[in-house]
Amino acid sequence: MKQTLFGLALALAIPFSAHAVEYTTVQKDKSHIDFTYKQMGVAVDGKFRRFSSTLSFDPAKPTAAKASFDVELASVDTGAPEGDQEVVGKPWFNAGAFPSARFVSGNIKPLGNNRYEVAGELSIKGKTQPVVVPATFTAQGNSCVFEGSFTLRRADFSIGEGSWSKFDIVANDVVVKFRITANSK
């Protein structure tokens, strides 16, 4: 009886491991990084047009996953050309001195039901802070989608210096939302 159960378990395990999938190639045309903040109490949406990334995610081994994202800050789209010019300047992103924001994953914690917590470090304007990013994973054939959002406090990264360091006009909290589509190897 033990041999039969062991044989059945082995037979069921072999196809599973033979079909393990690792997602490594981000589809930039199907991925986006957006943000929302409040200006004078009104929600304002924006996005970044360019970013690069590395990814290694095997749903069978989620704790071994690795990801990094470099967001080109000058690619910001606030919905208005004058806003785009303002936020790349020294008081805000200072994109001349700090051209990119970078996220590097650390620990990945499975929460069940294709939900994860991704702990890592976010660097903007030469300042690095630990962040925990909740994300969902959805397999779609040979590709997958990661979606999530997290809130960053712009004061933690000196985004909005001088007269902009107060939060009466532009709120401190910025919600970053992402949808990353990736292909398997």
Short mmCIF file of C-alpha atoms in Angstrom, two decimals:
data_model
loop_
_atom_site.label_atom_id
_atom_site.label_comp_id
_atom_site.label_asym_id
_atom_site.label_seq_id
_atom_site.Cartn_x
_atom_site.Cartn_y
_atom_site.Cartn_z
CA MET A 1 0.00 0.00 0.00
CA LYS A 2 2.82 2.44 0.90
CA GLN A 3 4.54 1.74 -2.43
CA THR A 4 1.31 2.41 -4.31
CA LEU A 5 0.75 5.75 -2.55
CA PHE A 6 4.39 6.71 -3.07
CA GLY A 7 4.17 5.75 -6.75
CA LEU A 8 0.97 7.75 -7.20
CA ALA A 9 2.48 10.77 -5.45
CA LEU A 10 5.60 10.53 -7.61
CA ALA A 11 3.56 10.18 -10.80
CA LEU A 12 1.54 13.27 -9.89
CA ALA A 13 4.64 15.25 -8.94
CA ILE A 14 6.62 14.62 -12.12
CA PRO A 15 4.23 16.37 -14.50
CA PHE A 16 3.93 19.31 -12.11
CA SER A 17 7.67 19.89 -11.91
CA ALA A 18 8.09 19.31 -15.64
CA HIS A 19 5.66 22.15 -16.29
CA ALA A 20 7.23 24.65 -13.90
CA VAL A 21 7.20 28.11 -15.42
CA GLU A 22 9.53 30.99 -14.70
CA TYR A 23 8.46 34.47 -15.78
CA THR A 24 11.43 36.62 -16.73
CA THR A 25 10.62 39.02 -19.58
CA VAL A 26 8.54 42.12 -18.86
CA GLN A 27 6.31 43.21 -21.74
CA LYS A 28 6.76 46.98 -21.58
CA ASP A 29 3.93 47.66 -24.03
CA LYS A 30 1.49 45.84 -21.71
CA SER A 31 2.88 47.17 -18.42
CA HIS A 32 2.51 50.50 -16.66
CA ILE A 33 3.41 52.38 -13.50
CA ASP A 34 0.92 55.06 -12.48
CA PHE A 35 0.44 57.33 -9.48
CA THR A 36 -2.29 59.36 -7.81
CA TYR A 37 -1.93 62.23 -5.35
CA LYS A 38 -4.10 65.06 -4.09
CA GLN A 39 -3.52 68.66 -5.04
CA MET A 40 -5.70 71.14 -3.17
CA GLY A 41 -7.89 68.20 -2.15
CA VAL A 42 -8.48 67.01 -5.72
CA ALA A 43 -7.15 63.64 -6.93
CA VAL A 44 -4.62 63.96 -9.74
CA ASP A 45 -3.39 61.01 -11.81
CA GLY A 46 -0.07 60.61 -13.56
CA LYS A 47 2.20 57.95 -14.98
CA PHE A 48 5.76 57.18 -16.00
CA ARG A 49 6.29 56.42 -19.68
CA ARG A 50 9.66 54.64 -19.40
CA PHE A 51 11.12 52.08 -17.04
CA SER A 52 13.42 49.08 -17.23
CA SER A 53 13.23 45.94 -15.15
CA THR A 54 14.58 42.53 -14.32
CA LEU A 55 12.30 39.78 -13.12
CA SER A 56 12.56 36.16 -12.09
CA PHE A 57 9.35 34.61 -10.73
CA ASP A 58 8.45 30.93 -10.50
CA PRO A 59 5.02 30.45 -8.88
CA ALA A 60 6.23 27.09 -7.52
CA LYS A 61 9.09 28.88 -5.68
CA PRO A 62 7.79 32.39 -4.90
CA THR A 63 10.21 33.06 -2.03
CA ALA A 64 13.13 32.78 -4.51
CA ALA A 65 11.69 35.50 -6.76
CA LYS A 66 13.69 38.61 -7.61
CA ALA A 67 12.64 41.87 -9.23
CA SER A 68 14.08 45.31 -9.81
CA PHE A 69 12.62 48.35 -11.53
CA ASP A 70 14.35 51.52 -12.66
CA VAL A 71 11.87 54.28 -13.47
CA GLU A 72 13.09 57.15 -15.64
CA LEU A 73 11.86 60.18 -13.69
CA ALA A 74 12.03 62.54 -16.69
CA SER A 75 9.42 60.31 -18.37
CA VAL A 76 6.76 61.56 -15.94
CA ASP A 77 3.39 62.41 -17.45
CA THR A 78 1.27 64.59 -15.16
CA GLY A 79 -1.26 65.30 -17.87
CA ALA A 80 0.10 68.80 -18.50
CA PRO A 81 3.42 69.79 -20.12
CA GLU A 82 4.03 72.55 -17.56
CA GLY A 83 3.44 70.05 -14.73
CA ASP A 84 5.90 67.61 -16.34
CA GLN A 85 8.56 70.34 -16.49
CA GLU A 86 7.91 71.40 -12.89
CA VAL A 87 8.19 67.94 -11.28
CA VAL A 88 11.49 67.01 -12.96
CA GLY A 89 13.07 70.15 -11.45
CA LYS A 90 15.22 70.39 -8.34
CA PRO A 91 12.47 70.87 -5.71
CA TRP A 92 10.61 67.76 -6.85
CA PHE A 93 12.46 64.84 -8.55
CA ASN A 94 15.67 66.72 -9.39
CA ALA A 95 15.93 64.43 -12.42
CA GLY A 96 19.16 66.11 -13.57
CA ALA A 97 21.01 64.84 -10.49
CA PHE A 98 18.84 61.76 -9.84
CA PRO A 99 17.57 60.49 -13.21
CA SER A 100 15.82 57.37 -11.93
CA ALA A 101 13.92 55.87 -9.05
CA ARG A 102 14.81 52.26 -8.23
CA PHE A 103 12.96 49.43 -6.50
CA VAL A 104 14.79 46.22 -5.61
CA SER A 105 12.88 43.33 -4.09
CA GLY A 106 14.05 41.48 -1.01
CA ASN A 107 11.73 39.00 0.67
CA ILE A 108 8.63 37.68 -1.08
CA LYS A 109 5.91 36.39 1.25
CA PRO A 110 3.07 34.27 -0.18
CA LEU A 111 -0.29 35.19 1.38
CA GLY A 112 -2.42 32.59 -0.43
CA ASN A 113 -4.87 32.96 -3.32
CA ASN A 114 -2.12 34.33 -5.63
CA ARG A 115 -1.47 37.27 -3.31
CA TYR A 116 2.00 38.25 -2.14
CA GLU A 117 3.84 40.81 -0.05
CA VAL A 118 7.02 41.99 -1.70
CA ALA A 119 9.42 43.67 0.71
CA GLY A 120 12.20 45.69 -0.82
CA GLU A 121 13.96 49.00 -0.98
CA LEU A 122 12.82 52.06 -2.88
CA SER A 123 15.39 54.74 -3.77
CA ILE A 124 14.42 58.22 -4.97
CA LYS A 125 16.63 61.34 -4.94
CA GLY A 126 19.46 59.52 -3.18
CA LYS A 127 17.25 58.41 -0.30
CA THR A 128 16.40 54.74 0.27
CA GLN A 129 13.44 53.51 2.30
CA PRO A 130 12.11 50.01 2.98
CA VAL A 131 8.68 49.37 1.45
CA VAL A 132 6.23 46.48 1.46
CA VAL A 133 4.29 46.14 -1.76
CA PRO A 134 1.16 43.97 -1.89
CA ALA A 135 0.72 42.30 -5.28
CA THR A 136 -1.50 39.79 -7.00
CA PHE A 137 -0.34 37.27 -9.59
CA THR A 138 -2.48 35.98 -12.45
CA ALA A 139 -1.16 33.42 -14.94
CA GLN A 140 -2.44 33.87 -18.51
CA GLY A 141 -0.99 31.10 -20.69
CA ASN A 142 2.71 31.82 -21.32
CA SER A 143 2.42 35.20 -19.65
CA CYS A 144 1.34 36.54 -16.29
CA VAL A 145 0.19 39.79 -14.73
CA PHE A 146 1.33 41.30 -11.45
CA GLU A 147 -0.87 44.08 -10.08
CA GLY A 148 -0.71 46.11 -6.93
CA SER A 149 -0.33 49.46 -5.27
CA PHE A 150 1.39 51.03 -2.32
CA THR A 151 1.53 54.44 -0.71
CA LEU A 152 4.74 56.40 -0.42
CA ARG A 153 5.20 59.59 1.55
CA ARG A 154 6.92 62.16 -0.61
CA ALA A 155 8.58 63.75 2.45
CA ASP A 156 10.51 60.48 3.03
CA PHE A 157 12.30 61.13 -0.29
CA SER A 158 12.42 64.96 -0.23
CA ILE A 159 10.00 65.13 -3.17
CA GLY A 160 8.78 68.72 -2.97
CA GLU A 161 11.40 70.81 -1.20
CA GLY A 162 11.33 74.42 -0.05
CA SER A 163 7.85 75.93 -0.15
CA TRP A 164 6.56 72.61 -1.51
CA SER A 165 7.62 70.71 1.63
CA LYS A 166 4.31 71.63 3.29
CA PHE A 167 1.31 69.49 2.51
CA ASP A 168 -1.36 72.19 2.26
CA ILE A 169 -1.30 72.29 -1.55
CA VAL A 170 0.14 68.89 -2.51
CA ALA A 171 -0.57 65.99 -0.12
CA ASN A 172 2.25 63.93 1.36
CA ASP A 173 0.76 60.57 0.34
CA VAL A 174 1.25 59.35 -3.22
CA VAL A 175 -0.37 56.08 -4.29
CA VAL A 176 1.77 54.17 -6.78
CA LYS A 177 -0.13 51.62 -8.88
CA PHE A 178 1.36 49.08 -11.25
CA ARG A 179 0.40 46.41 -13.72
CA ILE A 180 3.34 44.36 -14.95
CA THR A 181 2.89 41.75 -17.67
CA ALA A 182 5.68 39.22 -18.14
CA ASN A 183 6.43 36.23 -20.38
CA SER A 184 7.92 32.93 -19.39
CA LYS A 185 11.37 31.78 -20.51
#
